[in-house]
Amino acid sequence: MVKKAPRRTAERILEVTLELFNRFGEPNVSTTLISAELGISPGNLYYHYPAKDELINALFERYERSLNELLNASDGVRNVEDAWFFMHSLFETIWAYRFLYRDLNDLLSKNRMLETHFQAVLKNKTRAIRALLAGMSRSGAVDVDAREVEPTAHCMVVVLTYWLSFEYVRDPRNALETDNAQQALMRGAYHVLNLLAPYLETSQRQHLLQLTGAYNTPT
């Protein structure tokens, strides 16, 4: 019983830190604010996480595990319906750790672990999109020239990675608030999948328009 208490405290610290980072942005959240929000002393916080970077790294490791588990399912995508669900799930994972994307360049410039690991994240995203395109090609849902696979995959990864930054720039005060999550996620999934529109089989293109009709508006 004695050994479980520190783990519970460490878990709670991460939960509250993630909430604060997502709400205010990592640069605007100090360890003093985190300890005050938790109602614990700064010394107790430092006992579990001696530096702010350790909090960031622990949250990133959780994100990376969740993301990679989802990316590994990309080879099961066969049609637009599958792709829509897959993309929405990706954006849900990204949203849950949106502070990483809101402050990505700043975080990478200060944190060597994130700098190296986020390169792996981009590679895994690109690999997953290639697998998605291959699966949809095998099922006849898309017809894409082999020479276009790589640039298409990279474009999809760029939108997937920077969509929330775009949303934030459009409306810094409200875009990343919880109430706006569903619309932001749906718009992101729509714009990523819209890059496939020129290659989709006719009925699949029509189905994409049906799925995304509500988000097919200027942003």
Short mmCIF file of N, CA, C and O in Angstrom, two decimals, residues 117-215:
data_model
loop_
_atom_site.label_atom_id
_atom_site.label_comp_id
_atom_site.label_asym_id
_atom_site.label_seq_id
_atom_site.Cartn_x
_atom_site.Cartn_y
_atom_site.Cartn_z
N HIS A 117 12.65 12.29 -31.19
CA HIS A 117 11.50 11.38 -31.22
C HIS A 117 10.40 11.87 -32.16
O HIS A 117 9.69 11.06 -32.74
N PHE A 118 10.26 13.18 -32.31
CA PHE A 118 9.21 13.66 -33.20
C PHE A 118 9.56 13.38 -34.65
O PHE A 118 8.66 13.24 -35.50
N GLN A 119 10.84 13.28 -34.96
CA GLN A 119 11.22 12.86 -36.31
C GLN A 119 10.73 11.44 -36.57
O GLN A 119 10.26 11.12 -37.67
N ALA A 120 10.82 10.60 -35.55
CA ALA A 120 10.31 9.23 -35.68
C ALA A 120 8.79 9.24 -35.82
O ALA A 120 8.23 8.42 -36.57
N VAL A 121 8.12 10.15 -35.11
CA VAL A 121 6.67 10.26 -35.24
C VAL A 121 6.29 10.59 -36.67
O VAL A 121 5.37 9.98 -37.25
N LEU A 122 6.99 11.54 -37.29
CA LEU A 122 6.70 11.91 -38.68
C LEU A 122 6.93 10.73 -39.62
O LEU A 122 6.14 10.49 -40.54
N LYS A 123 7.99 9.98 -39.39
CA LYS A 123 8.26 8.82 -40.23
C LYS A 123 7.17 7.77 -40.08
O LYS A 123 6.74 7.16 -41.07
N ASN A 124 6.72 7.56 -38.85
CA ASN A 124 5.65 6.57 -38.62
C ASN A 124 4.33 7.02 -39.23
O ASN A 124 3.56 6.20 -39.75
N LYS A 125 4.04 8.33 -39.15
CA LYS A 125 2.83 8.84 -39.80
C LYS A 125 2.90 8.61 -41.30
O LYS A 125 1.92 8.17 -41.92
N THR A 126 4.05 8.89 -41.90
CA THR A 126 4.21 8.73 -43.35
C THR A 126 4.09 7.26 -43.74
O THR A 126 3.43 6.91 -44.73
N ARG A 127 4.71 6.40 -42.95
CA ARG A 127 4.61 4.96 -43.22
C ARG A 127 3.16 4.51 -43.15
O ARG A 127 2.69 3.73 -43.99
N ALA A 128 2.43 5.00 -42.15
CA ALA A 128 1.03 4.61 -41.98
C ALA A 128 0.18 5.09 -43.15
O ALA A 128 -0.70 4.36 -43.62
N ILE A 129 0.43 6.30 -43.63
CA ILE A 129 -0.34 6.81 -44.76
C ILE A 129 -0.03 6.01 -46.02
O ILE A 129 -0.93 5.73 -46.83
N ARG A 130 1.21 5.64 -46.20
CA ARG A 130 1.56 4.77 -47.34
C ARG A 130 0.78 3.46 -47.26
O ARG A 130 0.27 2.97 -48.27
N ALA A 131 0.72 2.89 -46.06
CA ALA A 131 -0.02 1.63 -45.88
C ALA A 131 -1.50 1.83 -46.16
O ALA A 131 -2.15 0.97 -46.77
N LEU A 132 -2.04 2.97 -45.74
CA LEU A 132 -3.44 3.29 -46.01
C LEU A 132 -3.69 3.37 -47.52
O LEU A 132 -4.66 2.80 -48.03
N LEU A 133 -2.81 4.06 -48.23
CA LEU A 133 -2.96 4.19 -49.68
C LEU A 133 -2.84 2.83 -50.36
O LEU A 133 -3.58 2.53 -51.31
N ALA A 134 -1.92 2.00 -49.89
CA ALA A 134 -1.75 0.67 -50.48
C ALA A 134 -2.99 -0.18 -50.27
O ALA A 134 -3.44 -0.88 -51.19
N GLY A 135 -3.56 -0.13 -49.06
CA GLY A 135 -4.75 -0.92 -48.79
C GLY A 135 -5.94 -0.46 -49.62
O GLY A 135 -6.70 -1.29 -50.13
N MET A 136 -6.10 0.85 -49.76
CA MET A 136 -7.19 1.36 -50.56
C MET A 136 -6.99 1.08 -52.05
O MET A 136 -7.95 0.89 -52.80
N SER A 137 -5.73 1.05 -52.47
CA SER A 137 -5.45 0.71 -53.86
C SER A 137 -5.79 -0.74 -54.15
O SER A 137 -6.40 -1.06 -55.18
N ARG A 138 -5.42 -1.63 -53.22
CA ARG A 138 -5.70 -3.06 -53.42
C ARG A 138 -7.20 -3.33 -53.50
O ARG A 138 -7.64 -4.22 -54.23
N SER A 139 -7.97 -2.56 -52.76
CA SER A 139 -9.43 -2.78 -52.76
C SER A 139 -10.13 -2.06 -53.90
O SER A 139 -11.34 -2.21 -54.09
N GLY A 140 -9.38 -1.25 -54.64
CA GLY A 140 -9.97 -0.53 -55.76
C GLY A 140 -10.62 0.79 -55.38
O GLY A 140 -11.27 1.43 -56.21
N ALA A 141 -10.45 1.23 -54.14
CA ALA A 141 -11.05 2.49 -53.70
C ALA A 141 -10.32 3.69 -54.26
O ALA A 141 -10.92 4.75 -54.48
N VAL A 142 -9.02 3.56 -54.49
CA VAL A 142 -8.24 4.64 -55.10
C VAL A 142 -7.43 4.09 -56.25
O VAL A 142 -7.09 2.90 -56.30
N ASP A 143 -7.12 4.98 -57.17
CA ASP A 143 -6.24 4.64 -58.30
C ASP A 143 -5.19 5.73 -58.36
O ASP A 143 -5.41 6.81 -58.91
N VAL A 144 -4.04 5.47 -57.76
CA VAL A 144 -2.99 6.48 -57.67
C VAL A 144 -1.71 5.93 -58.28
O VAL A 144 -1.30 4.80 -58.00
N ASP A 145 -1.11 6.73 -59.15
CA ASP A 145 0.15 6.36 -59.78
C ASP A 145 1.22 6.18 -58.71
O ASP A 145 1.28 6.96 -57.74
N ALA A 146 2.05 5.17 -58.87
CA ALA A 146 3.09 4.89 -57.87
C ALA A 146 3.98 6.11 -57.63
O ALA A 146 4.48 6.32 -56.52
N ARG A 147 4.16 6.93 -58.67
CA ARG A 147 5.01 8.11 -58.53
C ARG A 147 4.36 9.20 -57.68
O ARG A 147 5.04 10.13 -57.22
N GLU A 148 3.06 9.10 -57.47
CA GLU A 148 2.35 10.11 -56.70
C GLU A 148 2.12 9.71 -55.25
O GLU A 148 1.65 10.52 -54.44
N VAL A 149 2.43 8.48 -54.92
CA VAL A 149 2.17 7.99 -53.57
C VAL A 149 2.97 8.78 -52.54
O VAL A 149 2.42 9.25 -51.52
N GLU A 150 4.27 8.95 -52.77
CA GLU A 150 5.12 9.60 -51.78
C GLU A 150 4.73 11.07 -51.56
O GLU A 150 4.55 11.49 -50.40
N PRO A 151 4.60 11.88 -52.62
CA PRO A 151 4.19 13.27 -52.37
C PRO A 151 2.80 13.39 -51.75
O PRO A 151 2.56 14.27 -50.92
N THR A 152 1.89 12.50 -52.14
CA THR A 152 0.55 12.54 -51.55
C THR A 152 0.61 12.20 -50.06
O THR A 152 -0.02 12.86 -49.23
N ALA A 153 1.38 11.17 -49.72
CA ALA A 153 1.53 10.78 -48.31
C ALA A 153 2.13 11.92 -47.49
O ALA A 153 1.67 12.22 -46.38
N HIS A 154 3.15 12.58 -48.06
CA HIS A 154 3.78 13.67 -47.32
C HIS A 154 2.83 14.85 -47.14
O HIS A 154 2.81 15.47 -46.06
N CYS A 155 2.05 15.17 -48.16
CA CYS A 155 1.07 16.26 -48.03
C CYS A 155 0.05 15.94 -46.95
O CYS A 155 -0.35 16.82 -46.15
N MET A 156 -0.41 14.70 -46.91
CA MET A 156 -1.38 14.31 -45.90
C MET A 156 -0.78 14.41 -44.50
O MET A 156 -1.44 14.86 -43.56
N VAL A 157 0.48 14.05 -44.35
CA VAL A 157 1.15 14.13 -43.05
C VAL A 157 1.33 15.58 -42.64
O VAL A 157 1.18 15.93 -41.46
N VAL A 158 1.65 16.46 -43.59
CA VAL A 158 1.80 17.88 -43.27
C VAL A 158 0.50 18.44 -42.71
O VAL A 158 0.48 19.11 -41.67
N VAL A 159 -0.62 18.17 -43.38
CA VAL A 159 -1.91 18.67 -42.90
C VAL A 159 -2.26 18.04 -41.56
O VAL A 159 -2.72 18.71 -40.63
N LEU A 160 -2.01 16.75 -41.44
CA LEU A 160 -2.29 16.04 -40.19
C LEU A 160 -1.50 16.63 -39.03
O LEU A 160 -2.01 16.77 -37.90
N THR A 161 -0.27 17.01 -39.28
CA THR A 161 0.62 17.51 -38.23
C THR A 161 0.35 18.96 -37.87
O THR A 161 0.42 19.34 -36.69
N TYR A 162 0.00 19.78 -38.85
CA TYR A 162 -0.11 21.21 -38.60
C TYR A 162 -1.54 21.75 -38.61
O TYR A 162 -1.75 22.95 -38.52
N TRP A 163 -2.53 20.86 -38.70
CA TRP A 163 -3.90 21.34 -38.75
C TRP A 163 -4.28 22.12 -37.50
O TRP A 163 -4.90 23.19 -37.57
N LEU A 164 -3.94 21.61 -36.32
CA LEU A 164 -4.33 22.31 -35.10
C LEU A 164 -3.61 23.65 -34.97
O LEU A 164 -4.16 24.60 -34.40
N SER A 165 -2.40 23.75 -35.50
CA SER A 165 -1.71 25.04 -35.52
C SER A 165 -2.49 26.03 -36.38
O SER A 165 -2.63 27.21 -36.02
N PHE A 166 -2.99 25.55 -37.50
CA PHE A 166 -3.80 26.38 -38.39
C PHE A 166 -5.07 26.84 -37.67
O PHE A 166 -5.45 28.02 -37.72
N GLU A 167 -5.73 25.90 -36.99
CA GLU A 167 -6.94 26.25 -36.24
C GLU A 167 -6.62 27.31 -35.18
O GLU A 167 -7.39 28.25 -34.97
N TYR A 168 -5.50 27.15 -34.52
CA TYR A 168 -5.13 28.08 -33.45
C TYR A 168 -4.86 29.48 -34.01
O TYR A 168 -5.30 30.48 -33.44
N VAL A 169 -4.14 29.56 -35.13
CA VAL A 169 -3.85 30.86 -35.74
C VAL A 169 -5.14 31.56 -36.17
O VAL A 169 -5.28 32.78 -36.03
N ARG A 170 -6.10 30.79 -36.67
CA ARG A 170 -7.37 31.36 -37.10
C ARG A 170 -8.14 31.99 -35.94
O ARG A 170 -8.79 33.01 -36.11
N ASP A 171 -8.07 31.35 -34.77
CA ASP A 171 -8.88 31.82 -33.64
C ASP A 171 -8.16 31.49 -32.34
O ASP A 171 -8.52 30.54 -31.63
N PRO A 172 -7.10 32.24 -32.00
CA PRO A 172 -6.25 31.90 -30.85
C PRO A 172 -7.01 31.80 -29.53
O PRO A 172 -6.63 31.03 -28.65
N ARG A 173 -8.08 32.55 -29.35
CA ARG A 173 -8.78 32.57 -28.06
C ARG A 173 -9.69 31.35 -27.86
O ARG A 173 -9.98 30.99 -26.73
N ASN A 174 -10.15 30.77 -28.97
CA ASN A 174 -11.18 29.74 -28.83
C ASN A 174 -10.86 28.40 -29.50
O ASN A 174 -11.46 27.39 -29.14
N ALA A 175 -9.97 28.39 -30.47
CA ALA A 175 -9.83 27.22 -31.34
C ALA A 175 -9.53 25.94 -30.59
O ALA A 175 -10.05 24.87 -30.94
N LEU A 176 -8.70 26.00 -29.57
CA LEU A 176 -8.27 24.78 -28.89
C LEU A 176 -9.00 24.53 -27.58
O LEU A 176 -8.57 23.72 -26.77
N GLU A 177 -10.13 25.21 -27.40
CA GLU A 177 -10.97 24.94 -26.23
C GLU A 177 -11.77 23.66 -26.45
O GLU A 177 -12.10 23.30 -27.58
N THR A 178 -12.11 22.98 -25.38
CA THR A 178 -12.78 21.69 -25.46
C THR A 178 -14.09 21.75 -26.23
O THR A 178 -14.42 20.83 -26.98
N ASP A 179 -14.82 22.84 -26.08
CA ASP A 179 -16.12 22.96 -26.75
C ASP A 179 -15.99 22.94 -28.27
O ASP A 179 -16.96 22.64 -28.98
N ASN A 180 -14.82 23.28 -28.78
CA ASN A 180 -14.61 23.34 -30.22
C ASN A 180 -13.94 22.09 -30.78
O ASN A 180 -13.63 22.03 -31.97
N ALA A 181 -13.72 21.10 -29.93
CA ALA A 181 -12.95 19.93 -30.33
C ALA A 181 -13.55 19.20 -31.53
O ALA A 181 -12.86 18.93 -32.52
N GLN A 182 -14.83 18.88 -31.46
CA GLN A 182 -15.43 18.04 -32.49
C GLN A 182 -15.35 18.69 -33.87
O GLN A 182 -14.99 18.03 -34.84
N GLN A 183 -15.67 19.96 -33.94
CA GLN A 183 -15.61 20.66 -35.23
C GLN A 183 -14.19 20.72 -35.76
O GLN A 183 -13.94 20.50 -36.95
N ALA A 184 -13.23 20.99 -34.88
CA ALA A 184 -11.83 21.07 -35.31
C ALA A 184 -11.34 19.72 -35.83
O ALA A 184 -10.65 19.64 -36.85
N LEU A 185 -11.70 18.64 -35.12
CA LEU A 185 -11.28 17.31 -35.53
C LEU A 185 -11.90 16.92 -36.87
O LEU A 185 -11.23 16.36 -37.75
N MET A 186 -13.18 17.19 -37.03
CA MET A 186 -13.86 16.84 -38.27
C MET A 186 -13.30 17.62 -39.45
O MET A 186 -13.10 17.07 -40.54
N ARG A 187 -13.05 18.91 -39.25
CA ARG A 187 -12.48 19.71 -40.33
C ARG A 187 -11.10 19.19 -40.71
O ARG A 187 -10.76 19.12 -41.90
N GLY A 188 -10.30 18.83 -39.71
CA GLY A 188 -8.98 18.30 -39.99
C GLY A 188 -9.04 17.01 -40.79
O GLY A 188 -8.34 16.84 -41.79
N ALA A 189 -9.89 16.08 -40.36
CA ALA A 189 -10.04 14.81 -41.07
C ALA A 189 -10.52 15.04 -42.50
O ALA A 189 -10.04 14.39 -43.45
N TYR A 190 -11.44 15.98 -42.66
CA TYR A 190 -11.96 16.29 -44.00
C TYR A 190 -10.83 16.78 -44.91
O TYR A 190 -10.69 16.33 -46.05
N HIS A 191 -10.04 17.72 -44.44
CA HIS A 191 -9.00 18.31 -45.29
C HIS A 191 -7.89 17.33 -45.61
O HIS A 191 -7.32 17.38 -46.71
N VAL A 192 -7.57 16.43 -44.69
CA VAL A 192 -6.58 15.40 -45.00
C VAL A 192 -7.12 14.46 -46.07
O VAL A 192 -6.45 14.18 -47.08
N LEU A 193 -8.33 13.97 -45.88
CA LEU A 193 -8.90 13.01 -46.83
C LEU A 193 -9.22 13.66 -48.17
O LEU A 193 -9.21 12.97 -49.21
N ASN A 194 -9.47 14.95 -48.18
CA ASN A 194 -9.76 15.62 -49.44
C ASN A 194 -8.57 15.56 -50.40
O ASN A 194 -8.74 15.67 -51.62
N LEU A 195 -7.37 15.36 -49.87
CA LEU A 195 -6.20 15.21 -50.72
C LEU A 195 -6.27 13.93 -51.56
O LEU A 195 -5.57 13.80 -52.57
N LEU A 196 -7.12 12.99 -51.13
CA LEU A 196 -7.29 11.74 -51.89
C LEU A 196 -8.36 11.86 -52.96
O LEU A 196 -8.46 10.97 -53.83
N ALA A 197 -9.16 12.92 -52.93
CA ALA A 197 -10.31 13.03 -53.83
C ALA A 197 -9.98 12.79 -55.30
O ALA A 197 -10.72 12.08 -55.99
N PRO A 198 -8.88 13.33 -55.83
CA PRO A 198 -8.59 13.11 -57.25
C PRO A 198 -8.34 11.65 -57.62
O PRO A 198 -8.43 11.28 -58.79
N TYR A 199 -8.01 10.85 -56.63
CA TYR A 199 -7.65 9.45 -56.90
C TYR A 199 -8.75 8.46 -56.55
O TYR A 199 -8.62 7.26 -56.80
N LEU A 200 -9.82 8.95 -55.96
CA LEU A 200 -10.87 8.05 -55.49
C LEU A 200 -11.74 7.55 -56.64
O LEU A 200 -12.07 8.29 -57.57
N GLU A 201 -12.13 6.30 -56.53
CA GLU A 201 -13.13 5.73 -57.44
C GLU A 201 -14.42 6.52 -57.26
O GLU A 201 -14.71 7.03 -56.18
N THR A 202 -15.23 6.63 -58.33
CA THR A 202 -16.37 7.56 -58.35
C THR A 202 -17.31 7.40 -57.16
O THR A 202 -17.66 8.37 -56.49
N SER A 203 -17.72 6.18 -56.86
CA SER A 203 -18.65 5.97 -55.75
C SER A 203 -17.99 6.31 -54.42
O SER A 203 -18.65 6.79 -53.49
N GLN A 204 -16.68 6.07 -54.32
CA GLN A 204 -15.96 6.40 -53.10
C GLN A 204 -15.85 7.92 -52.93
O GLN A 204 -15.95 8.44 -51.82
N ARG A 205 -15.67 8.62 -54.04
CA ARG A 205 -15.62 10.08 -53.98
C ARG A 205 -16.97 10.64 -53.52
O ARG A 205 -17.04 11.55 -52.69
N GLN A 206 -18.04 10.08 -54.03
CA GLN A 206 -19.37 10.51 -53.61
C GLN A 206 -19.60 10.23 -52.13
O GLN A 206 -20.21 11.04 -51.42
N HIS A 207 -19.11 9.09 -51.68
CA HIS A 207 -19.28 8.75 -50.26
C HIS A 207 -18.49 9.71 -49.38
O HIS A 207 -18.96 10.11 -48.31
N LEU A 208 -17.30 10.08 -49.83
CA LEU A 208 -16.51 11.06 -49.09
C LEU A 208 -17.27 12.38 -48.97
O LEU A 208 -17.31 12.99 -47.89
N LEU A 209 -17.88 12.82 -50.05
CA LEU A 209 -18.65 14.07 -50.03
C LEU A 209 -19.83 13.97 -49.06
O LEU A 209 -20.17 14.95 -48.37
N GLN A 210 -20.45 12.80 -49.00
CA GLN A 210 -21.56 12.60 -48.06
C GLN A 210 -21.08 12.66 -46.61
O GLN A 210 -21.71 13.27 -45.74
N LEU A 211 -19.95 12.01 -46.36
CA LEU A 211 -19.41 11.96 -45.00
C LEU A 211 -18.96 13.34 -44.52
O LEU A 211 -19.07 13.66 -43.33
N THR A 212 -18.44 14.13 -45.45
CA THR A 212 -17.79 15.39 -45.06
C THR A 212 -18.58 16.61 -45.49
O THR A 212 -18.08 17.73 -45.36
N GLY A 213 -19.81 16.43 -45.94
CA GLY A 213 -20.59 17.54 -46.47
C GLY A 213 -20.68 18.73 -45.52
O GLY A 213 -20.59 19.87 -45.94
N ALA A 214 -20.85 18.46 -44.25
CA ALA A 214 -21.01 19.54 -43.27
C ALA A 214 -19.73 20.34 -43.08
O ALA A 214 -19.76 21.46 -42.56
N TYR A 215 -18.58 19.77 -43.49
CA TYR A 215 -17.29 20.43 -43.27
C TYR A 215 -16.71 20.96 -44.57
O TYR A 215 -15.63 21.52 -44.56
#
